[in-house]
Amino acid sequence: MNPQPQPFDYYLNALKYKYAKFDGRARRSEYWYFVLFNILVSIGIGIIGTFLDTTFLSGVYSLAVLIPGIAVAVRRLHDTGRSGFWIAIGLIPIVGLIVLLVFFVEDSKPDNQYGPNPKTVL
C-alpha cells in the first residue's frame, strides 16, 4: 500500500519529477498544495528580497516555477476531463480567471482519455 504523500511532497514532486510533464492528471490536492507552497515560497523570497533591496530573486523564482505551474494546471484540467488548452481562457480578464477557478475546484472525473482517475490509483 502506497502511503499518502505529505503536502510539501506535492510541491517538490511538481518541481523535481513533473517539471514539464503536461500529460496525465493531477488531483485537487496536488494542484492546490503546489499553489499554496508556491505562494508561501514567493512571500519568503519577497521578504528576503526586501532586506537585500533587490527583486532579482523573485524574478528568478518566478521563471523557475513558470513551467511547472502551467504543467500542474494542465494536468488538473485533464483531471476534470478538459483539454489543457482551456488554460488560455485565463487570458480573459476576470471572467476567465473565475472560470478557471471553477474548473480547478471541481472533483476528479472518472477514467478519461487523459488516464485513470488518480483517486483510484493510490
mmCIF file of N, CA and C in Angstrom:
data_model
loop_
_atom_site.group_PDB
_atom_site.id
_atom_site.type_symbol
_atom_site.label_atom_id
_atom_site.label_comp_id
_atom_site.label_asym_id
_atom_site.label_seq_id
_atom_site.Cartn_x
_atom_site.Cartn_y
_atom_site.Cartn_z
ATOM 1 N N MET A 1 0.845 -1.185 0.000
ATOM 2 C CA MET A 1 0.000 0.000 0.000
ATOM 3 C C MET A 1 0.886 1.243 0.000
ATOM 4 N N ASN A 2 0.615 2.148 -0.927
ATOM 5 C CA ASN A 2 1.390 3.385 -1.022
ATOM 6 C C ASN A 2 0.919 4.369 0.031
ATOM 7 N N PRO A 3 1.848 4.961 0.782
ATOM 8 C CA PRO A 3 1.425 5.963 1.762
ATOM 9 C C PRO A 3 0.968 7.239 1.054
ATOM 10 N N GLN A 4 0.059 7.941 1.683
ATOM 11 C CA GLN A 4 -0.433 9.209 1.146
ATOM 12 C C GLN A 4 0.699 10.229 1.187
ATOM 13 N N PRO A 5 0.974 10.935 0.061
ATOM 14 C CA PRO A 5 2.040 11.945 0.078
ATOM 15 C C PRO A 5 1.738 13.065 1.077
ATOM 16 N N GLN A 6 2.791 13.593 1.644
ATOM 17 C CA GLN A 6 2.663 14.735 2.536
ATOM 18 C C GLN A 6 2.435 15.994 1.682
ATOM 19 N N PRO A 7 1.813 17.021 2.238
ATOM 20 C CA PRO A 7 1.505 18.221 1.445
ATOM 21 C C PRO A 7 2.715 18.813 0.717
ATOM 22 N N PHE A 8 3.842 18.923 1.377
ATOM 23 C CA PHE A 8 5.007 19.535 0.734
ATOM 24 C C PHE A 8 5.567 18.647 -0.379
ATOM 25 N N ASP A 9 5.285 17.334 -0.309
ATOM 26 C CA ASP A 9 5.739 16.411 -1.358
ATOM 27 C C ASP A 9 5.120 16.755 -2.701
ATOM 28 N N TYR A 10 3.879 17.212 -2.711
ATOM 29 C CA TYR A 10 3.238 17.603 -3.974
ATOM 30 C C TYR A 10 4.013 18.736 -4.640
ATOM 31 N N TYR A 11 4.443 19.683 -3.852
ATOM 32 C CA TYR A 11 5.213 20.818 -4.372
ATOM 33 C C TYR A 11 6.563 20.344 -4.918
ATOM 34 N N LEU A 12 7.259 19.547 -4.129
ATOM 35 C CA LEU A 12 8.569 19.053 -4.558
ATOM 36 C C LEU A 12 8.464 18.153 -5.780
ATOM 37 N N ASN A 13 7.452 17.293 -5.824
ATOM 38 C CA ASN A 13 7.291 16.407 -6.974
ATOM 39 C C ASN A 13 7.032 17.194 -8.250
ATOM 40 N N ALA A 14 6.261 18.261 -8.147
ATOM 41 C CA ALA A 14 5.999 19.095 -9.321
ATOM 42 C C ALA A 14 7.285 19.744 -9.828
ATOM 43 N N LEU A 15 8.179 20.082 -8.919
ATOM 44 C CA LEU A 15 9.430 20.723 -9.321
ATOM 45 C C LEU A 15 10.486 19.714 -9.754
ATOM 46 N N LYS A 16 10.539 18.555 -9.104
ATOM 47 C CA LYS A 16 11.587 17.570 -9.396
ATOM 48 C C LYS A 16 11.224 16.608 -10.518
ATOM 49 N N TYR A 17 10.097 15.938 -10.367
ATOM 50 C CA TYR A 17 9.783 14.816 -11.246
ATOM 51 C C TYR A 17 8.779 15.149 -12.339
ATOM 52 N N LYS A 18 7.977 16.168 -12.124
ATOM 53 C CA LYS A 18 6.946 16.512 -13.106
ATOM 54 C C LYS A 18 7.142 17.935 -13.612
ATOM 55 N N TYR A 19 8.380 18.368 -13.730
ATOM 56 C CA TYR A 19 8.706 19.760 -14.058
ATOM 57 C C TYR A 19 7.989 20.235 -15.319
ATOM 58 N N ALA A 20 8.064 19.459 -16.377
ATOM 59 C CA ALA A 20 7.426 19.839 -17.636
ATOM 60 C C ALA A 20 6.534 18.707 -18.134
ATOM 61 N N LYS A 21 5.884 18.013 -17.226
ATOM 62 C CA LYS A 21 5.009 16.897 -17.588
ATOM 63 C C LYS A 21 3.599 17.436 -17.776
ATOM 64 N N PHE A 22 3.173 17.513 -19.028
ATOM 65 C CA PHE A 22 1.871 18.063 -19.347
ATOM 66 C C PHE A 22 0.824 16.981 -19.592
ATOM 67 N N ASP A 23 1.247 15.718 -19.604
ATOM 68 C CA ASP A 23 0.282 14.638 -19.790
ATOM 69 C C ASP A 23 -0.087 14.045 -18.440
ATOM 70 N N GLY A 24 -1.187 13.336 -18.417
ATOM 71 C CA GLY A 24 -1.638 12.744 -17.167
ATOM 72 C C GLY A 24 -2.606 13.659 -16.438
ATOM 73 N N ARG A 25 -2.812 13.340 -15.172
ATOM 74 C CA ARG A 25 -3.814 14.043 -14.377
ATOM 75 C C ARG A 25 -3.243 14.436 -13.026
ATOM 76 N N ALA A 26 -3.799 15.489 -12.448
ATOM 77 C CA ALA A 26 -3.399 15.960 -11.119
ATOM 78 C C ALA A 26 -4.644 16.136 -10.265
ATOM 79 N N ARG A 27 -4.641 15.505 -9.103
ATOM 80 C CA ARG A 27 -5.755 15.648 -8.175
ATOM 81 C C ARG A 27 -5.834 17.085 -7.659
ATOM 82 N N ARG A 28 -6.968 17.423 -7.066
ATOM 83 C CA ARG A 28 -7.111 18.752 -6.476
ATOM 84 C C ARG A 28 -6.021 19.014 -5.455
ATOM 85 N N SER A 29 -5.740 18.020 -4.621
ATOM 86 C CA SER A 29 -4.730 18.226 -3.570
ATOM 87 C C SER A 29 -3.360 18.513 -4.166
ATOM 88 N N GLU A 30 -3.003 17.823 -5.244
ATOM 89 C CA GLU A 30 -1.710 18.082 -5.882
ATOM 90 C C GLU A 30 -1.644 19.508 -6.394
ATOM 91 N N TYR A 31 -2.687 19.968 -7.054
ATOM 92 C CA TYR A 31 -2.700 21.321 -7.600
ATOM 93 C C TYR A 31 -2.691 22.376 -6.490
ATOM 94 N N TRP A 32 -3.602 22.251 -5.533
ATOM 95 C CA TRP A 32 -3.746 23.301 -4.522
ATOM 96 C C TRP A 32 -2.583 23.334 -3.544
ATOM 97 N N TYR A 33 -1.975 22.193 -3.231
ATOM 98 C CA TYR A 33 -0.779 22.233 -2.388
ATOM 99 C C TYR A 33 0.380 22.872 -3.143
ATOM 100 N N PHE A 34 0.475 22.618 -4.448
ATOM 101 C CA PHE A 34 1.505 23.301 -5.236
ATOM 102 C C PHE A 34 1.284 24.807 -5.183
ATOM 103 N N VAL A 35 0.050 25.247 -5.376
ATOM 104 C CA VAL A 35 -0.268 26.678 -5.347
ATOM 105 C C VAL A 35 0.047 27.263 -3.970
ATOM 106 N N LEU A 36 -0.367 26.567 -2.903
ATOM 107 C CA LEU A 36 -0.126 27.052 -1.549
ATOM 108 C C LEU A 36 1.355 27.254 -1.272
ATOM 109 N N PHE A 37 2.165 26.220 -1.524
ATOM 110 C CA PHE A 37 3.593 26.338 -1.222
ATOM 111 C C PHE A 37 4.297 27.292 -2.174
ATOM 112 N N ASN A 38 3.799 27.412 -3.394
ATOM 113 C CA ASN A 38 4.354 28.392 -4.321
ATOM 114 C C ASN A 38 4.142 29.802 -3.776
ATOM 115 N N ILE A 39 2.964 30.072 -3.242
ATOM 116 C CA ILE A 39 2.674 31.385 -2.648
ATOM 117 C C ILE A 39 3.549 31.626 -1.424
ATOM 118 N N LEU A 40 3.657 30.612 -0.557
ATOM 119 C CA LEU A 40 4.466 30.765 0.658
ATOM 120 C C LEU A 40 5.941 31.016 0.334
ATOM 121 N N VAL A 41 6.468 30.265 -0.621
ATOM 122 C CA VAL A 41 7.870 30.463 -1.016
ATOM 123 C C VAL A 41 8.039 31.839 -1.655
ATOM 124 N N SER A 42 7.081 32.257 -2.457
ATOM 125 C CA SER A 42 7.151 33.592 -3.081
ATOM 126 C C SER A 42 7.163 34.693 -2.030
ATOM 127 N N ILE A 43 6.341 34.541 -1.006
ATOM 128 C CA ILE A 43 6.325 35.532 0.074
ATOM 129 C C ILE A 43 7.673 35.555 0.786
ATOM 130 N N GLY A 44 8.202 34.374 1.081
ATOM 131 C CA GLY A 44 9.511 34.291 1.740
ATOM 132 C C GLY A 44 10.611 34.924 0.910
ATOM 133 N N ILE A 45 10.617 34.640 -0.385
ATOM 134 C CA ILE A 45 11.630 35.231 -1.265
ATOM 135 C C ILE A 45 11.422 36.737 -1.373
ATOM 136 N N GLY A 46 10.170 37.174 -1.376
ATOM 137 C CA GLY A 46 9.892 38.612 -1.408
ATOM 138 C C GLY A 46 10.413 39.321 -0.173
ATOM 139 N N ILE A 47 10.259 38.687 0.988
ATOM 140 C CA ILE A 47 10.772 39.273 2.228
ATOM 141 C C ILE A 47 12.291 39.352 2.194
ATOM 142 N N ILE A 48 12.921 38.269 1.751
ATOM 143 C CA ILE A 48 14.391 38.266 1.638
ATOM 144 C C ILE A 48 14.841 39.323 0.638
ATOM 145 N N GLY A 49 14.129 39.429 -0.479
ATOM 146 C CA GLY A 49 14.461 40.440 -1.482
ATOM 147 C C GLY A 49 14.320 41.851 -0.956
ATOM 148 N N THR A 50 13.363 42.063 -0.071
ATOM 149 C CA THR A 50 13.182 43.387 0.534
ATOM 150 C C THR A 50 14.390 43.745 1.391
ATOM 151 N N PHE A 51 14.864 42.789 2.187
ATOM 152 C CA PHE A 51 16.039 43.045 3.021
ATOM 153 C C PHE A 51 17.298 43.264 2.179
ATOM 154 N N LEU A 52 17.383 42.574 1.045
ATOM 155 C CA LEU A 52 18.544 42.722 0.172
ATOM 156 C C LEU A 52 18.363 43.846 -0.836
ATOM 157 N N ASP A 53 17.178 44.476 -0.827
ATOM 158 C CA ASP A 53 16.855 45.578 -1.733
ATOM 159 C C ASP A 53 17.025 45.171 -3.198
ATOM 160 N N THR A 54 16.448 44.002 -3.548
ATOM 161 C CA THR A 54 16.518 43.515 -4.918
ATOM 162 C C THR A 54 15.260 42.726 -5.258
ATOM 163 N N THR A 55 14.911 42.710 -6.530
ATOM 164 C CA THR A 55 13.806 41.877 -6.997
ATOM 165 C C THR A 55 14.321 40.719 -7.840
ATOM 166 N N PHE A 56 15.637 40.599 -7.926
ATOM 167 C CA PHE A 56 16.262 39.565 -8.746
ATOM 168 C C PHE A 56 15.828 38.165 -8.313
ATOM 169 N N LEU A 57 15.824 37.898 -6.999
ATOM 170 C CA LEU A 57 15.448 36.565 -6.506
ATOM 171 C C LEU A 57 14.009 36.221 -6.877
ATOM 172 N N SER A 58 13.121 37.177 -6.751
ATOM 173 C CA SER A 58 11.723 36.946 -7.104
ATOM 174 C C SER A 58 11.572 36.643 -8.593
ATOM 175 N N GLY A 59 12.303 37.351 -9.401
ATOM 176 C CA GLY A 59 12.255 37.127 -10.842
ATOM 177 C C GLY A 59 12.762 35.755 -11.231
ATOM 178 N N VAL A 60 13.874 35.347 -10.627
ATOM 179 C CA VAL A 60 14.440 34.025 -10.919
ATOM 180 C C VAL A 60 13.477 32.933 -10.471
ATOM 181 N N TYR A 61 12.912 33.076 -9.272
ATOM 182 C CA TYR A 61 11.971 32.079 -8.775
ATOM 183 C C TYR A 61 10.733 32.000 -9.669
ATOM 184 N N SER A 62 10.214 33.151 -10.070
ATOM 185 C CA SER A 62 9.032 33.172 -10.935
ATOM 186 C C SER A 62 9.292 32.444 -12.246
ATOM 187 N N LEU A 63 10.448 32.661 -12.832
ATOM 188 C CA LEU A 63 10.798 31.959 -14.069
ATOM 189 C C LEU A 63 10.978 30.462 -13.828
ATOM 190 N N ALA A 64 11.535 30.107 -12.676
ATOM 191 C CA ALA A 64 11.787 28.699 -12.369
ATOM 192 C C ALA A 64 10.496 27.905 -12.189
ATOM 193 N N VAL A 65 9.456 28.528 -11.650
ATOM 194 C CA VAL A 65 8.206 27.799 -11.401
ATOM 195 C C VAL A 65 7.146 28.053 -12.469
ATOM 196 N N LEU A 66 7.472 28.811 -13.508
ATOM 197 C CA LEU A 66 6.503 29.088 -14.564
ATOM 198 C C LEU A 66 6.066 27.807 -15.269
ATOM 199 N N ILE A 67 7.012 27.027 -15.750
ATOM 200 C CA ILE A 67 6.679 25.801 -16.484
ATOM 201 C C ILE A 67 6.002 24.772 -15.582
ATOM 202 N N PRO A 68 6.534 24.491 -14.369
ATOM 203 C CA PRO A 68 5.816 23.522 -13.537
ATOM 204 C C PRO A 68 4.422 24.001 -13.127
ATOM 205 N N GLY A 69 4.245 25.304 -12.963
ATOM 206 C CA GLY A 69 2.930 25.835 -12.630
ATOM 207 C C GLY A 69 1.930 25.627 -13.752
ATOM 208 N N ILE A 70 2.357 25.872 -14.973
ATOM 209 C CA ILE A 70 1.481 25.637 -16.125
ATOM 210 C C ILE A 70 1.214 24.141 -16.268
ATOM 211 N N ALA A 71 2.256 23.328 -16.073
ATOM 212 C CA ALA A 71 2.108 21.870 -16.224
ATOM 213 C C ALA A 71 1.114 21.295 -15.225
ATOM 214 N N VAL A 72 1.205 21.699 -13.958
ATOM 215 C CA VAL A 72 0.275 21.167 -12.958
ATOM 216 C C VAL A 72 -1.141 21.679 -13.219
ATOM 217 N N ALA A 73 -1.284 22.871 -13.746
ATOM 218 C CA ALA A 73 -2.607 23.394 -14.098
ATOM 219 C C ALA A 73 -3.206 22.603 -15.266
ATOM 220 N N VAL A 74 -2.391 22.282 -16.254
ATOM 221 C CA VAL A 74 -2.864 21.483 -17.389
ATOM 222 C C VAL A 74 -3.277 20.092 -16.919
ATOM 223 N N ARG A 75 -2.461 19.481 -16.055
ATOM 224 C CA ARG A 75 -2.815 18.154 -15.533
ATOM 225 C C ARG A 75 -4.102 18.228 -14.709
ATOM 226 N N ARG A 76 -4.306 19.332 -13.994
ATOM 227 C CA ARG A 76 -5.540 19.498 -13.221
ATOM 228 C C ARG A 76 -6.744 19.607 -14.154
ATOM 229 N N LEU A 77 -6.596 20.338 -15.251
ATOM 230 C CA LEU A 77 -7.676 20.430 -16.235
ATOM 231 C C LEU A 77 -7.961 19.053 -16.834
ATOM 232 N N HIS A 78 -6.915 18.276 -17.093
ATOM 233 C CA HIS A 78 -7.111 16.918 -17.590
ATOM 234 C C HIS A 78 -7.922 16.094 -16.603
ATOM 235 N N ASP A 79 -7.692 16.301 -15.322
ATOM 236 C CA ASP A 79 -8.397 15.543 -14.299
ATOM 237 C C ASP A 79 -9.890 15.854 -14.302
ATOM 238 N N THR A 80 -10.244 17.043 -14.752
ATOM 239 C CA THR A 80 -11.660 17.408 -14.830
ATOM 240 C C THR A 80 -12.238 17.080 -16.203
ATOM 241 N N GLY A 81 -11.461 16.398 -17.045
ATOM 242 C CA GLY A 81 -11.946 15.976 -18.352
ATOM 243 C C GLY A 81 -11.827 17.027 -19.434
ATOM 244 N N ARG A 82 -11.007 18.052 -19.208
ATOM 245 C CA ARG A 82 -10.855 19.130 -20.188
ATOM 246 C C ARG A 82 -9.455 19.119 -20.789
ATOM 247 N N SER A 83 -9.367 19.654 -21.978
ATOM 248 C CA SER A 83 -8.081 19.810 -22.640
ATOM 249 C C SER A 83 -7.250 20.861 -21.901
ATOM 250 N N GLY A 84 -5.943 20.724 -21.973
ATOM 251 C CA GLY A 84 -5.051 21.699 -21.357
ATOM 252 C C GLY A 84 -5.138 23.068 -22.000
ATOM 253 N N PHE A 85 -5.675 23.129 -23.210
ATOM 254 C CA PHE A 85 -5.808 24.421 -23.883
ATOM 255 C C PHE A 85 -6.814 25.331 -23.190
ATOM 256 N N TRP A 86 -7.634 24.775 -22.310
ATOM 257 C CA TRP A 86 -8.578 25.598 -21.555
ATOM 258 C C TRP A 86 -7.846 26.599 -20.667
ATOM 259 N N ILE A 87 -6.570 26.368 -20.418
ATOM 260 C CA ILE A 87 -5.816 27.306 -19.583
ATOM 261 C C ILE A 87 -5.775 28.690 -20.238
ATOM 262 N N ALA A 88 -5.907 28.735 -21.548
ATOM 263 C CA ALA A 88 -5.871 30.007 -22.272
ATOM 264 C C ALA A 88 -7.063 30.901 -21.921
ATOM 265 N N ILE A 89 -8.133 30.319 -21.394
ATOM 266 C CA ILE A 89 -9.291 31.147 -21.012
ATOM 267 C C ILE A 89 -8.917 32.103 -19.883
ATOM 268 N N GLY A 90 -7.852 31.789 -19.157
ATOM 269 C CA GLY A 90 -7.374 32.670 -18.097
ATOM 270 C C GLY A 90 -6.861 34.001 -18.611
ATOM 271 N N LEU A 91 -6.653 34.095 -19.910
ATOM 272 C CA LEU A 91 -6.210 35.363 -20.500
ATOM 273 C C LEU A 91 -7.335 36.386 -20.585
ATOM 274 N N ILE A 92 -8.576 35.927 -20.466
ATOM 275 C CA ILE A 92 -9.709 36.846 -20.456
ATOM 276 C C ILE A 92 -9.792 37.454 -19.055
ATOM 277 N N PRO A 93 -9.712 38.774 -18.953
ATOM 278 C CA PRO A 93 -9.715 39.397 -17.623
ATOM 279 C C PRO A 93 -10.939 39.013 -16.793
ATOM 280 N N ILE A 94 -10.744 38.780 -15.559
ATOM 281 C CA ILE A 94 -11.711 38.476 -14.508
ATOM 282 C C ILE A 94 -12.545 37.221 -14.814
ATOM 283 N N VAL A 95 -13.344 37.253 -15.878
ATOM 284 C CA VAL A 95 -14.229 36.127 -16.188
ATOM 285 C C VAL A 95 -13.424 34.854 -16.442
ATOM 286 N N GLY A 96 -12.359 34.957 -17.196
ATOM 287 C CA GLY A 96 -11.534 33.789 -17.499
ATOM 288 C C GLY A 96 -10.934 33.183 -16.244
ATOM 289 N N LEU A 97 -10.473 34.027 -15.334
ATOM 290 C CA LEU A 97 -9.894 33.518 -14.085
ATOM 291 C C LEU A 97 -10.950 32.866 -13.205
ATOM 292 N N ILE A 98 -12.152 33.403 -13.205
ATOM 293 C CA ILE A 98 -13.240 32.803 -12.433
ATOM 294 C C ILE A 98 -13.595 31.429 -13.004
ATOM 295 N N VAL A 99 -13.664 31.326 -14.317
ATOM 296 C CA VAL A 99 -13.966 30.051 -14.973
ATOM 297 C C VAL A 99 -12.884 29.028 -14.635
ATOM 298 N N LEU A 100 -11.614 29.428 -14.720
ATOM 299 C CA LEU A 100 -10.524 28.508 -14.371
ATOM 300 C C LEU A 100 -10.609 28.082 -12.914
ATOM 301 N N LEU A 101 -10.918 29.003 -12.039
ATOM 302 C CA LEU A 101 -11.055 28.675 -10.622
ATOM 303 C C LEU A 101 -12.127 27.608 -10.421
ATOM 304 N N VAL A 102 -13.253 27.761 -11.095
ATOM 305 C CA VAL A 102 -14.327 26.768 -11.003
ATOM 306 C C VAL A 102 -13.836 25.414 -11.513
ATOM 307 N N PHE A 103 -13.120 25.407 -12.630
ATOM 308 C CA PHE A 103 -12.580 24.150 -13.166
ATOM 309 C C PHE A 103 -11.615 23.511 -12.173
ATOM 310 N N PHE A 104 -10.757 24.317 -11.541
ATOM 311 C CA PHE A 104 -9.736 23.781 -10.641
ATOM 312 C C PHE A 104 -10.317 23.216 -9.347
ATOM 313 N N VAL A 105 -11.484 23.700 -8.922
ATOM 314 C CA VAL A 105 -12.065 23.185 -7.676
ATOM 315 C C VAL A 105 -13.014 22.011 -7.913
ATOM 316 N N GLU A 106 -13.309 21.698 -9.170
ATOM 317 C CA GLU A 106 -14.167 20.554 -9.466
ATOM 318 C C GLU A 106 -13.517 19.256 -9.021
ATOM 319 N N ASP A 107 -14.365 18.274 -8.731
ATOM 320 C CA ASP A 107 -13.881 16.953 -8.348
ATOM 321 C C ASP A 107 -13.340 16.217 -9.577
ATOM 322 N N SER A 108 -12.520 15.224 -9.327
ATOM 323 C CA SER A 108 -11.968 14.400 -10.399
ATOM 324 C C SER A 108 -13.083 13.679 -11.141
ATOM 325 N N LYS A 109 -12.903 13.541 -12.430
ATOM 326 C CA LYS A 109 -13.838 12.781 -13.247
ATOM 327 C C LYS A 109 -13.364 11.329 -13.289
ATOM 328 N N PRO A 110 -14.270 10.404 -13.648
ATOM 329 C CA PRO A 110 -13.843 9.006 -13.792
ATOM 330 C C PRO A 110 -12.759 8.886 -14.861
ATOM 331 N N ASP A 111 -12.265 7.691 -15.048
ATOM 332 C CA ASP A 111 -11.232 7.470 -16.064
ATOM 333 C C ASP A 111 -11.632 8.156 -17.369
ATOM 334 N N ASN A 112 -10.683 8.846 -17.984
ATOM 335 C CA ASN A 112 -10.963 9.533 -19.238
ATOM 336 C C ASN A 112 -9.766 9.370 -20.175
ATOM 337 N N GLN A 113 -9.757 10.106 -21.282
ATOM 338 C CA GLN A 113 -8.701 9.963 -22.283
ATOM 339 C C GLN A 113 -7.322 10.382 -21.766
ATOM 340 N N TYR A 114 -7.272 11.051 -20.613
ATOM 341 C CA TYR A 114 -6.004 11.507 -20.055
ATOM 342 C C TYR A 114 -5.424 10.527 -19.041
ATOM 343 N N GLY A 115 -6.158 9.463 -18.757
ATOM 344 C CA GLY A 115 -5.647 8.442 -17.853
ATOM 345 C C GLY A 115 -6.668 8.041 -16.808
ATOM 346 N N PRO A 116 -6.256 7.106 -15.947
ATOM 347 C CA PRO A 116 -7.164 6.662 -14.888
ATOM 348 C C PRO A 116 -7.339 7.737 -13.822
ATOM 349 N N ASN A 117 -8.435 7.640 -13.107
ATOM 350 C CA ASN A 117 -8.708 8.570 -12.015
ATOM 351 C C ASN A 117 -7.606 8.431 -10.967
ATOM 352 N N PRO A 118 -6.877 9.520 -10.649
ATOM 353 C CA PRO A 118 -5.777 9.413 -9.689
ATOM 354 C C PRO A 118 -6.238 9.032 -8.274
ATOM 355 N N LYS A 119 -7.505 9.241 -7.975
ATOM 356 C CA LYS A 119 -8.003 8.855 -6.654
ATOM 357 C C LYS A 119 -8.040 7.342 -6.493
ATOM 358 N N THR A 120 -8.274 6.630 -7.602
ATOM 359 C CA THR A 120 -8.339 5.175 -7.522
ATOM 360 C C THR A 120 -6.981 4.523 -7.670
ATOM 361 N N VAL A 121 -5.997 5.276 -8.180
ATOM 362 C CA VAL A 121 -4.653 4.728 -8.367
ATOM 363 C C VAL A 121 -3.946 4.555 -7.035
ATOM 364 N N LEU A 122 -4.145 5.488 -6.099
ATOM 365 C CA LEU A 122 -3.498 5.392 -4.799
ATOM 366 C C LEU A 122 -4.102 4.243 -4.064
#
